[in-house]
């Protein structure tokens, strides 16, 4: 892969595909980790005298403009982080983009409006994606791929555009891939993996792969209830993927054969309804119950304190930890303890810890942990999981060619 240093960018229009898909509350950016993560690449191009055109998706708009997914607030924050104005184009490949790009002097930066306001970006049809990539290519002379969080997407700006321009890998992707290599090629043991988040189905591929690599797998978050159910426990009204139970049982069996230790919650915090994440009002019927005695009509929303302690113990002797997915509904203070317990165990421990996934990475920062206490906080959730699954990531393959 070529790096930025291999390219002559002075005076050139350089298209930087970033992942600026940050969590928003209205137009407030609640975690700017992804913006800060790509800033060094942009600053380096600025210093080299490039005209920098930054592009990203935000959320999942349906191929047409949708104001709630505008990148306008991100342009302002990116400017503040870079310490220079960032011009904002109100479209991606239209008149505004053309005018904004034409107006860039060497060392100036522009951000285009959400790539996914255009149906061609995510189209499954090669010709439709290609046509959109052609329009993007017309804006620039050089391509830098640095949107690590989106490299698992076969999208026009990720996959088709680099084939149309001289291209290089940005600083962020280079760092992310270096860390993931360390987890796959030369991992220090014990290697402990913590998985959470809502859906088991999102994690099946990675579990399948890790059953041959990890020493211990801790399961929390909404996905834990499918495991608990598979072990014959009632899970009340908790999230449950009934159709995944056979696969989960097969994994538990294979773990036994491979000597991989699976650790499931022993207690959970429950409520009859999903908490109000906006008002964050205390949950009146909050209760901690044993994982094998969950009451009907209540849903598990976090690990209980005994599980937090158990998980911390299971992390204490680790040399390497990969963590993806929150342990509970950490956005509500009553259900943040499980996520906090795992984050604290990693922050205080000596293991090389990799936190992957937009949600868990944001959780670490939102709960007030010092990022420097972790080995690496990845900007990619799905991307890091698919890398660990051993899949070919379209956005990385495109940069290699
Ligand atoms: C993410 O947040 O997971 C990445 O930005 C990719 O977004 P997507 O899952 O909507 O493709
Ligand atoms: Mg995602």
Tab-separated table of C-alpha atoms and ligand atoms in Angstrom:
chain	number	residue	atom	x	y	z
A	1	UNK	CA	0.000	0.000	0.000
A	2	UNK	CA	1.217	3.486	-0.810
A	3	UNK	CA	1.245	6.018	2.012
A	4	UNK	CA	0.709	9.763	1.773
A	5	UNK	CA	4.484	10.201	1.702
A	6	UNK	CA	4.616	8.293	-1.582
A	7	UNK	CA	2.344	10.837	-3.261
A	8	UNK	CA	3.055	14.299	-4.557
A	9	UNK	CA	0.128	16.276	-3.177
A	10	UNK	CA	1.328	19.889	-3.304
A	11	UNK	CA	-1.210	21.963	-5.219
A	12	UNK	CA	-3.314	18.866	-5.912
A	13	UNK	CA	-6.958	18.294	-5.055
A	14	UNK	CA	-6.822	15.410	-2.582
A	15	UNK	CA	-10.020	13.513	-1.788
A	16	UNK	CA	-9.963	12.111	1.753
A	17	UNK	CA	-12.592	9.438	2.423
A	18	UNK	CA	-13.064	9.725	6.182
A	19	UNK	CA	-15.569	8.135	8.558
A	20	UNK	CA	-17.146	11.129	10.258
A	21	UNK	CA	-20.226	9.146	11.217
A	22	UNK	CA	-20.388	10.587	14.735
A	23	UNK	CA	-23.233	10.258	17.252
A	24	UNK	CA	-25.507	13.300	17.186
A	25	UNK	CA	-28.207	14.567	19.494
A	26	UNK	CA	-30.036	16.942	17.160
A	27	UNK	CA	-27.121	18.933	15.770
A	28	UNK	CA	-24.907	18.385	18.845
A	29	UNK	CA	-21.975	16.035	18.374
A	30	UNK	CA	-21.984	13.829	21.478
A	31	UNK	CA	-18.618	12.179	20.727
A	32	UNK	CA	-16.088	13.626	18.289
A	33	UNK	CA	-13.593	10.748	18.487
A	34	UNK	CA	-13.873	9.934	14.793
A	35	UNK	CA	-13.259	13.550	13.794
A	36	UNK	CA	-10.170	13.807	16.000
A	37	UNK	CA	-8.914	10.464	14.705
A	38	UNK	CA	-8.699	11.572	11.076
A	39	UNK	CA	-7.486	15.121	11.777
A	40	UNK	CA	-3.751	14.231	11.651
A	41	UNK	CA	-4.102	12.955	8.078
A	42	UNK	CA	-5.875	16.125	7.006
A	43	UNK	CA	-3.341	18.320	8.824
A	44	UNK	CA	-0.495	16.488	7.127
A	45	UNK	CA	-2.024	17.065	3.699
A	46	UNK	CA	-2.645	20.715	4.552
A	47	UNK	CA	1.000	21.113	5.580
A	48	UNK	CA	2.052	19.540	2.292
A	49	UNK	CA	0.084	22.196	0.377
A	50	UNK	CA	-2.810	20.053	-0.817
A	51	UNK	CA	-6.335	21.266	-1.481
A	52	UNK	CA	-8.122	18.841	0.824
A	53	UNK	CA	-11.629	17.578	0.029
A	54	UNK	CA	-13.037	15.542	2.910
A	55	UNK	CA	-16.035	13.253	2.398
A	56	UNK	CA	-17.979	10.907	4.652
A	57	UNK	CA	-21.323	9.297	5.288
A	58	UNK	CA	-23.372	10.039	8.404
A	59	UNK	CA	-26.126	7.712	9.544
A	60	UNK	CA	-28.178	5.772	7.054
A	61	UNK	CA	-30.173	8.235	4.908
A	62	UNK	CA	-31.955	6.573	2.021
A	63	UNK	CA	-30.021	7.874	-0.983
A	64	UNK	CA	-31.543	11.372	-0.900
A	65	UNK	CA	-30.910	14.525	1.146
A	66	UNK	CA	-32.269	14.277	4.694
A	67	UNK	CA	-31.439	17.237	6.946
A	68	UNK	CA	-31.164	15.190	10.162
A	69	UNK	CA	-28.103	13.493	8.634
A	70	UNK	CA	-26.349	16.646	7.431
A	71	UNK	CA	-22.597	16.860	7.990
A	72	UNK	CA	-22.843	20.637	8.541
A	73	UNK	CA	-22.171	20.398	12.323
A	74	UNK	CA	-19.182	18.177	11.597
A	75	UNK	CA	-17.623	20.831	9.325
A	76	UNK	CA	-17.685	23.277	12.221
A	77	UNK	CA	-16.124	20.803	14.669
A	78	UNK	CA	-13.499	19.689	12.159
A	79	UNK	CA	-12.536	23.327	11.665
A	80	UNK	CA	-12.174	23.808	15.414
A	81	UNK	CA	-9.983	20.710	15.720
A	82	UNK	CA	-7.786	21.656	12.759
A	83	UNK	CA	-7.626	25.295	13.790
A	84	UNK	CA	-8.649	26.504	10.348
A	85	UNK	CA	-11.874	27.143	8.457
A	86	UNK	CA	-13.484	24.193	6.739
A	87	UNK	CA	-15.641	25.167	3.767
A	88	UNK	CA	-18.867	23.179	3.572
A	89	UNK	CA	-20.510	22.067	0.342
A	90	UNK	CA	-24.271	21.628	0.706
A	91	UNK	CA	-24.238	18.794	-1.811
A	92	UNK	CA	-21.789	16.009	-2.638
A	93	UNK	CA	-21.200	16.196	-6.381
A	94	UNK	CA	-23.453	19.075	-7.427
A	95	UNK	CA	-22.990	22.798	-8.011
A	96	UNK	CA	-22.086	23.558	-4.409
A	97	UNK	CA	-19.364	20.884	-4.299
A	98	UNK	CA	-17.926	22.063	-7.635
A	99	UNK	CA	-17.868	25.697	-6.479
A	100	UNK	CA	-16.403	24.948	-3.052
A	101	UNK	CA	-13.659	22.761	-4.511
A	102	UNK	CA	-12.864	25.317	-7.223
A	103	UNK	CA	-12.512	27.937	-4.496
A	104	UNK	CA	-9.906	26.008	-2.474
A	105	UNK	CA	-6.415	27.478	-2.259
A	106	UNK	CA	-3.435	25.253	-1.447
A	107	UNK	CA	-3.618	24.199	2.225
A	108	UNK	CA	-7.362	24.793	2.515
A	109	UNK	CA	-9.970	22.210	3.493
A	110	UNK	CA	-13.539	21.538	2.379
A	111	UNK	CA	-16.105	19.016	3.586
A	112	UNK	CA	-18.712	17.674	1.186
A	113	UNK	CA	-22.285	16.915	2.266
A	114	UNK	CA	-23.184	13.332	3.234
A	115	UNK	CA	-22.138	10.808	0.571
A	116	UNK	CA	-25.265	8.753	1.293
A	117	UNK	CA	-27.525	11.586	0.107
A	118	UNK	CA	-26.701	10.010	-3.277
A	119	UNK	CA	-28.196	6.619	-4.191
A	120	UNK	CA	-25.040	5.671	-6.096
A	121	UNK	CA	-22.920	5.592	-2.930
A	122	UNK	CA	-24.412	2.416	-1.471
A	123	UNK	CA	-25.950	0.909	-4.613
A	124	UNK	CA	-25.553	-2.843	-5.122
A	125	UNK	CA	-25.466	-2.149	-8.854
A	126	UNK	CA	-21.865	-1.797	-10.048
A	127	UNK	CA	-22.795	0.562	-12.880
A	128	UNK	CA	-24.782	2.887	-10.616
A	129	UNK	CA	-21.992	2.963	-8.041
A	130	UNK	CA	-19.427	3.438	-10.777
A	131	UNK	CA	-21.309	6.396	-12.221
A	132	UNK	CA	-21.316	8.090	-8.816
A	133	UNK	CA	-17.619	7.274	-8.351
A	134	UNK	CA	-16.970	8.960	-11.714
A	135	UNK	CA	-18.657	12.117	-10.431
A	136	UNK	CA	-16.576	12.039	-7.244
A	137	UNK	CA	-13.391	11.403	-9.239
A	138	UNK	CA	-14.037	14.535	-11.299
A	139	UNK	CA	-13.633	16.618	-8.134
A	140	UNK	CA	-10.108	15.413	-7.285
A	141	UNK	CA	-6.644	14.433	-8.517
A	142	UNK	CA	-5.632	12.045	-5.739
A	143	UNK	CA	-7.449	9.748	-3.279
A	144	UNK	CA	-6.541	9.066	0.332
A	145	UNK	CA	-8.470	6.283	2.060
A	146	UNK	CA	-8.774	6.972	5.784
A	147	UNK	CA	-12.353	6.053	6.702
A	148	UNK	CA	-11.470	2.949	8.672
A	149	UNK	CA	-14.988	2.567	10.109
A	150	UNK	CA	-16.374	2.078	6.590
A	151	UNK	CA	-13.718	-0.112	4.929
A	152	UNK	CA	-16.016	-3.136	5.210
A	153	UNK	CA	-18.539	-1.429	2.918
A	154	UNK	CA	-18.396	-1.972	-0.833
A	155	UNK	CA	-19.503	1.603	-1.427
A	156	UNK	CA	-18.625	3.987	-4.260
A	157	UNK	CA	-16.397	6.299	-2.221
A	158	UNK	CA	-14.719	3.398	-0.413
A	159	UNK	CA	-14.306	0.800	-3.126
A	160	UNK	CA	-14.875	2.235	-6.624
A	161	UNK	CA	-13.295	5.665	-6.305
A	162	UNK	CA	-9.724	4.579	-5.429
A	163	UNK	CA	-9.656	2.558	-8.667
A	164	UNK	CA	-10.159	5.827	-10.552
A	165	UNK	CA	-7.423	7.961	-8.968
A	166	UNK	CA	-3.836	7.588	-7.743
A	167	UNK	CA	-4.370	6.498	-4.147
A	168	UNK	CA	-2.755	6.028	-0.773
A	169	UNK	CA	-3.669	4.883	2.714
A	170	UNK	CA	-4.122	7.539	5.389
A	171	UNK	CA	-2.506	7.601	8.820
A	172	UNK	CA	-5.597	6.364	10.653
A	173	UNK	CA	-6.168	3.252	8.549
A	174	UNK	CA	-2.456	2.446	8.741
A	175	UNK	CA	-2.595	2.580	12.556
A	176	UNK	CA	-5.848	0.616	12.812
A	177	UNK	CA	-4.611	-2.161	10.549
A	178	UNK	CA	-1.307	-2.354	12.435
A	179	UNK	CA	-3.173	-2.937	15.701
A	180	UNK	CA	-5.505	-5.552	14.229
A	181	UNK	CA	-2.510	-7.395	12.772
A	182	UNK	CA	-1.140	-7.606	16.297
A	183	UNK	CA	-4.387	-9.351	17.350
A	184	UNK	CA	-4.357	-11.813	14.492
A	185	UNK	CA	-0.721	-12.579	13.784
A	186	UNK	CA	1.243	-12.365	17.009
A	187	UNK	CA	-1.180	-12.174	19.904
A	188	UNK	CA	0.201	-12.266	23.467
A	189	UNK	CA	-1.730	-14.671	25.710
A	190	UNK	CA	-3.963	-14.926	27.598
A	191	UNK	CA	-6.109	-13.315	24.910
A	192	UNK	CA	-9.504	-12.336	26.304
A	193	UNK	CA	-12.364	-11.075	24.143
A	194	UNK	CA	-15.327	-9.145	25.509
A	195	UNK	CA	-18.382	-8.947	23.261
A	196	UNK	CA	-21.557	-6.992	23.860
A	197	UNK	CA	-24.074	-4.970	21.923
A	198	UNK	CA	-27.574	-5.902	21.022
A	199	UNK	CA	-27.428	-8.514	18.307
A	200	UNK	CA	-25.830	-11.957	18.429
A	201	UNK	CA	-26.219	-12.189	14.667
A	202	UNK	CA	-23.729	-9.313	14.182
A	203	UNK	CA	-21.090	-11.179	16.163
A	204	UNK	CA	-21.470	-14.754	14.902
A	205	UNK	CA	-18.686	-14.521	12.335
A	206	UNK	CA	-16.199	-13.137	14.792
A	207	UNK	CA	-17.101	-15.652	17.508
A	208	UNK	CA	-16.703	-18.442	14.991
A	209	UNK	CA	-13.209	-17.219	14.189
A	210	UNK	CA	-12.226	-16.435	17.780
A	211	UNK	CA	-13.118	-19.939	18.951
A	212	UNK	CA	-9.832	-20.921	17.369
A	213	UNK	CA	-7.852	-17.946	18.715
A	214	UNK	CA	-9.088	-16.509	22.011
A	215	UNK	CA	-8.484	-18.084	25.406
A	216	UNK	CA	-11.605	-16.644	26.990
A	217	UNK	CA	-14.753	-14.951	25.671
A	218	UNK	CA	-16.930	-12.802	27.944
A	219	UNK	CA	-20.449	-12.102	26.708
A	220	UNK	CA	-22.537	-9.137	27.883
A	221	UNK	CA	-25.018	-6.672	26.410
A	222	UNK	CA	-28.286	-7.598	24.749
A	223	UNK	CA	-26.690	-10.527	22.969
A	224	UNK	CA	-26.069	-12.291	26.301
A	225	UNK	CA	-29.767	-13.124	26.621
A	226	UNK	CA	-29.709	-15.375	23.582
A	227	UNK	CA	-26.832	-17.253	25.246
A	228	UNK	CA	-28.673	-17.447	28.571
A	229	UNK	CA	-31.814	-18.677	26.816
A	230	UNK	CA	-29.742	-21.257	24.939
A	231	UNK	CA	-28.622	-22.543	28.345
A	232	UNK	CA	-32.255	-23.010	29.314
A	233	UNK	CA	-32.858	-19.860	31.374
A	234	UNK	CA	-35.928	-17.663	31.036
A	235	UNK	CA	-34.973	-14.147	30.011
A	236	UNK	CA	-38.268	-12.308	30.576
A	237	UNK	CA	-38.858	-9.655	27.920
A	238	UNK	CA	-35.120	-9.198	27.184
A	239	UNK	CA	-33.742	-8.911	23.671
A	240	UNK	CA	-33.690	-12.392	22.236
A	241	UNK	CA	-32.754	-13.840	18.875
A	242	UNK	CA	-34.568	-17.138	19.134
A	243	UNK	CA	-33.448	-18.223	15.649
A	244	UNK	CA	-29.791	-17.976	16.691
A	245	UNK	CA	-30.078	-20.431	19.568
A	246	UNK	CA	-28.897	-23.485	17.591
A	247	UNK	CA	-25.765	-21.616	16.452
A	248	UNK	CA	-25.083	-20.385	19.971
A	249	UNK	CA	-25.369	-23.935	21.313
A	250	UNK	CA	-22.953	-25.145	18.681
A	251	UNK	CA	-20.473	-22.421	19.705
A	252	UNK	CA	-20.761	-23.277	23.385
A	253	UNK	CA	-20.052	-26.907	22.502
A	254	UNK	CA	-17.102	-26.042	20.261
A	255	UNK	CA	-15.685	-23.751	22.950
A	256	UNK	CA	-15.651	-26.709	25.334
A	257	UNK	CA	-13.817	-28.861	22.794
A	258	UNK	CA	-11.275	-26.127	22.014
A	259	UNK	CA	-10.661	-25.242	25.653
A	260	UNK	CA	-12.030	-21.722	25.183
A	261	UNK	CA	-13.709	-20.420	28.325
A	262	UNK	CA	-17.098	-18.754	27.747
A	263	UNK	CA	-18.199	-16.426	30.539
A	264	UNK	CA	-21.846	-15.350	30.724
A	265	UNK	CA	-23.572	-12.944	33.130
A	266	UNK	CA	-24.463	-14.337	36.553
A	267	UNK	CA	-26.703	-11.409	37.462
A	268	UNK	CA	-28.477	-8.688	35.488
A	269	UNK	CA	-30.123	-5.331	36.095
A	270	UNK	CA	-33.717	-5.350	34.861
A	271	UNK	CA	-36.732	-3.095	34.360
A	272	UNK	CA	-40.183	-3.571	32.848
A	273	UNK	CA	-39.514	-0.978	30.162
A	274	UNK	CA	-36.671	0.530	28.182
A	275	UNK	CA	-35.330	3.598	30.041
A	276	UNK	CA	-35.778	7.185	28.849
A	277	UNK	CA	-32.358	8.037	27.396
A	278	UNK	CA	-33.198	11.732	26.962
A	279	UNK	CA	-34.570	12.628	30.394
A	280	UNK	CA	-32.386	9.980	32.075
A	281	UNK	CA	-34.883	9.863	34.941
A	282	UNK	CA	-34.116	7.185	37.572
A	283	UNK	CA	-35.786	3.873	36.784
A	284	UNK	CA	-38.429	3.238	39.451
A	285	UNK	CA	-38.564	-0.535	39.125
A	286	UNK	CA	-34.778	-1.007	38.817
A	287	UNK	CA	-33.762	-4.334	40.258
A	288	UNK	CA	-30.811	-6.737	40.116
A	289	UNK	CA	-31.700	-10.402	39.706
A	290	UNK	CA	-29.770	-13.649	39.256
A	291	UNK	CA	-29.265	-14.503	35.576
A	292	UNK	CA	-31.052	-17.818	36.079
A	293	UNK	CA	-34.041	-16.241	37.823
A	294	UNK	CA	-35.152	-13.408	35.558
A	295	UNK	CA	-38.772	-12.424	36.214
A	296	UNK	CA	-41.338	-12.590	33.403
A	297	UNK	CA	-42.168	-9.220	31.881
A	298	UNK	CA	-38.832	-7.626	32.783
A	299	UNK	CA	-35.937	-6.999	30.437
A	300	UNK	CA	-32.240	-7.189	31.191
A	301	UNK	CA	-30.573	-3.835	30.487
A	302	UNK	CA	-27.159	-4.194	32.103
A	303	UNK	CA	-24.838	-6.613	33.875
A	304	UNK	CA	-25.361	-6.881	37.601
A	305	UNK	CA	-22.557	-6.003	40.057
A	306	UNK	CA	-21.521	-9.655	40.621
A	307	UNK	CA	-20.999	-10.027	36.864
A	308	UNK	CA	-19.040	-6.771	36.704
A	309	UNK	CA	-16.740	-8.182	39.367
A	310	UNK	CA	-16.530	-11.567	37.655
A	311	UNK	CA	-15.641	-9.967	34.300
A	312	UNK	CA	-12.973	-7.814	35.963
A	313	UNK	CA	-11.445	-10.984	37.465
A	314	UNK	CA	-11.509	-12.716	34.096
A	315	UNK	CA	-9.679	-9.726	32.587
A	316	UNK	CA	-7.094	-9.371	35.337
A	317	UNK	CA	-4.520	-11.847	33.976
A	318	UNK	CA	-5.007	-10.977	30.290
A	319	UNK	CA	-2.092	-9.916	28.110
A	320	UNK	CA	-4.315	-8.924	25.204
A	321	UNK	CA	-7.952	-7.833	25.242
A	322	UNK	CA	-10.316	-7.054	22.389
A	323	UNK	CA	-13.603	-5.461	23.413
A	324	UNK	CA	-16.514	-4.728	21.100
A	325	UNK	CA	-19.987	-3.669	22.195
A	326	UNK	CA	-21.354	-2.094	25.370
A	327	UNK	CA	-22.385	-4.322	28.283
A	328	UNK	CA	-25.675	-2.535	28.842
A	329	UNK	CA	-27.696	0.572	28.036
A	330	UNK	CA	-24.820	2.773	29.201
A	331	UNK	CA	-26.516	5.925	27.855
A	332	UNK	CA	-28.727	5.744	30.958
A	333	UNK	CA	-26.885	6.150	34.281
A	334	UNK	CA	-28.780	3.259	35.920
A	335	UNK	CA	-27.511	0.824	33.299
A	336	UNK	CA	-23.933	2.001	32.768
A	337	UNK	CA	-22.264	-0.064	35.492
A	338	UNK	CA	-21.451	-3.153	33.417
A	339	UNK	CA	-19.815	-1.114	30.681
A	340	UNK	CA	-18.028	0.931	33.324
A	341	UNK	CA	-16.739	-2.232	35.046
A	342	UNK	CA	-15.197	-3.549	31.826
A	343	UNK	CA	-13.731	-0.155	30.904
A	344	UNK	CA	-12.266	0.212	34.407
A	345	UNK	CA	-10.733	-3.276	34.297
A	346	UNK	CA	-9.006	-2.404	31.025
A	347	UNK	CA	-7.959	1.088	32.093
A	348	UNK	CA	-6.435	-0.233	35.329
A	349	UNK	CA	-4.961	-3.435	33.873
A	350	UNK	CA	-1.686	-4.066	32.066
A	351	UNK	CA	-3.081	-5.855	29.018
A	352	UNK	CA	-2.752	-4.421	25.530
A	353	UNK	CA	-6.416	-3.484	25.131
A	354	UNK	CA	-8.202	-2.740	21.898
A	355	UNK	CA	-11.633	-1.187	22.117
A	356	UNK	CA	-13.504	-1.562	18.836
A	357	UNK	CA	-16.891	-0.327	17.809
A	358	UNK	CA	-18.376	3.125	17.618
A	359	UNK	CA	-20.576	2.465	20.660
A	360	UNK	CA	-18.000	0.988	23.009
A	361	UNK	CA	-15.400	3.567	22.001
A	362	UNK	CA	-17.886	6.379	22.604
A	363	UNK	CA	-18.933	4.731	25.884
A	364	UNK	CA	-15.370	4.799	27.173
A	365	UNK	CA	-15.141	8.540	26.529
A	366	UNK	CA	-18.687	9.404	27.596
A	367	UNK	CA	-18.142	7.550	30.905
A	368	UNK	CA	-15.090	9.742	31.434
A	369	UNK	CA	-12.218	7.298	31.021
A	370	UNK	CA	-8.842	8.543	29.850
A	371	UNK	CA	-8.304	7.236	26.311
A	372	UNK	CA	-4.580	7.000	26.965
A	373	UNK	CA	-5.194	4.174	29.442
A	374	UNK	CA	-6.255	1.893	26.591
A	375	UNK	CA	-3.919	0.293	24.091
A	376	UNK	CA	-5.986	1.423	21.142
A	377	UNK	CA	-9.477	2.809	20.687
A	378	UNK	CA	-10.616	1.828	17.241
A	379	UNK	CA	-12.875	4.003	15.108
A	380	UNK	CA	-14.312	0.910	13.468
A	381	UNK	CA	-16.941	-1.449	14.850
A	382	UNK	CA	-18.127	-3.607	11.978
A	383	UNK	CA	-14.823	-3.009	10.192
A	384	UNK	CA	-12.675	-4.344	13.033
A	385	UNK	CA	-15.020	-7.306	13.563
A	386	UNK	CA	-14.884	-8.251	9.889
A	387	UNK	CA	-11.106	-7.889	9.898
A	388	UNK	CA	-10.900	-10.265	12.868
A	389	UNK	CA	-13.262	-12.630	11.066
A	390	UNK	CA	-10.582	-12.876	8.401
A	391	UNK	CA	-12.749	-11.328	5.701
A	392	UNK	CA	-11.367	-9.278	2.815
A	393	UNK	CA	-12.394	-5.687	3.417
A	394	UNK	CA	-13.321	-3.916	0.154
A	395	UNK	CA	-11.901	-0.573	1.252
A	396	UNK	CA	-8.525	-2.098	2.137
A	397	UNK	CA	-8.374	-4.278	-0.967
A	398	UNK	CA	-9.023	-1.186	-3.105
A	399	UNK	CA	-6.066	0.616	-1.557
A	400	UNK	CA	-3.771	-2.334	-2.165
A	401	UNK	CA	-4.326	-2.498	-5.934
B	1	LIG	C1	-20.270	2.675	11.609
B	1	LIG	O1	-20.613	3.573	12.364
B	1	LIG	O2	-20.417	1.475	11.905
B	1	LIG	C2	-19.599	3.037	10.326
B	1	LIG	O3	-19.550	4.417	10.155
B	1	LIG	C3	-20.290	2.355	9.167
B	1	LIG	O4	-21.624	2.770	9.109
B	1	LIG	P1	-22.717	1.807	8.496
B	1	LIG	O5	-22.804	0.625	9.433
B	1	LIG	O6	-23.979	2.603	8.429
B	1	LIG	O7	-22.244	1.385	7.129
B	2	LIG	MG1	-22.476	0.341	12.571
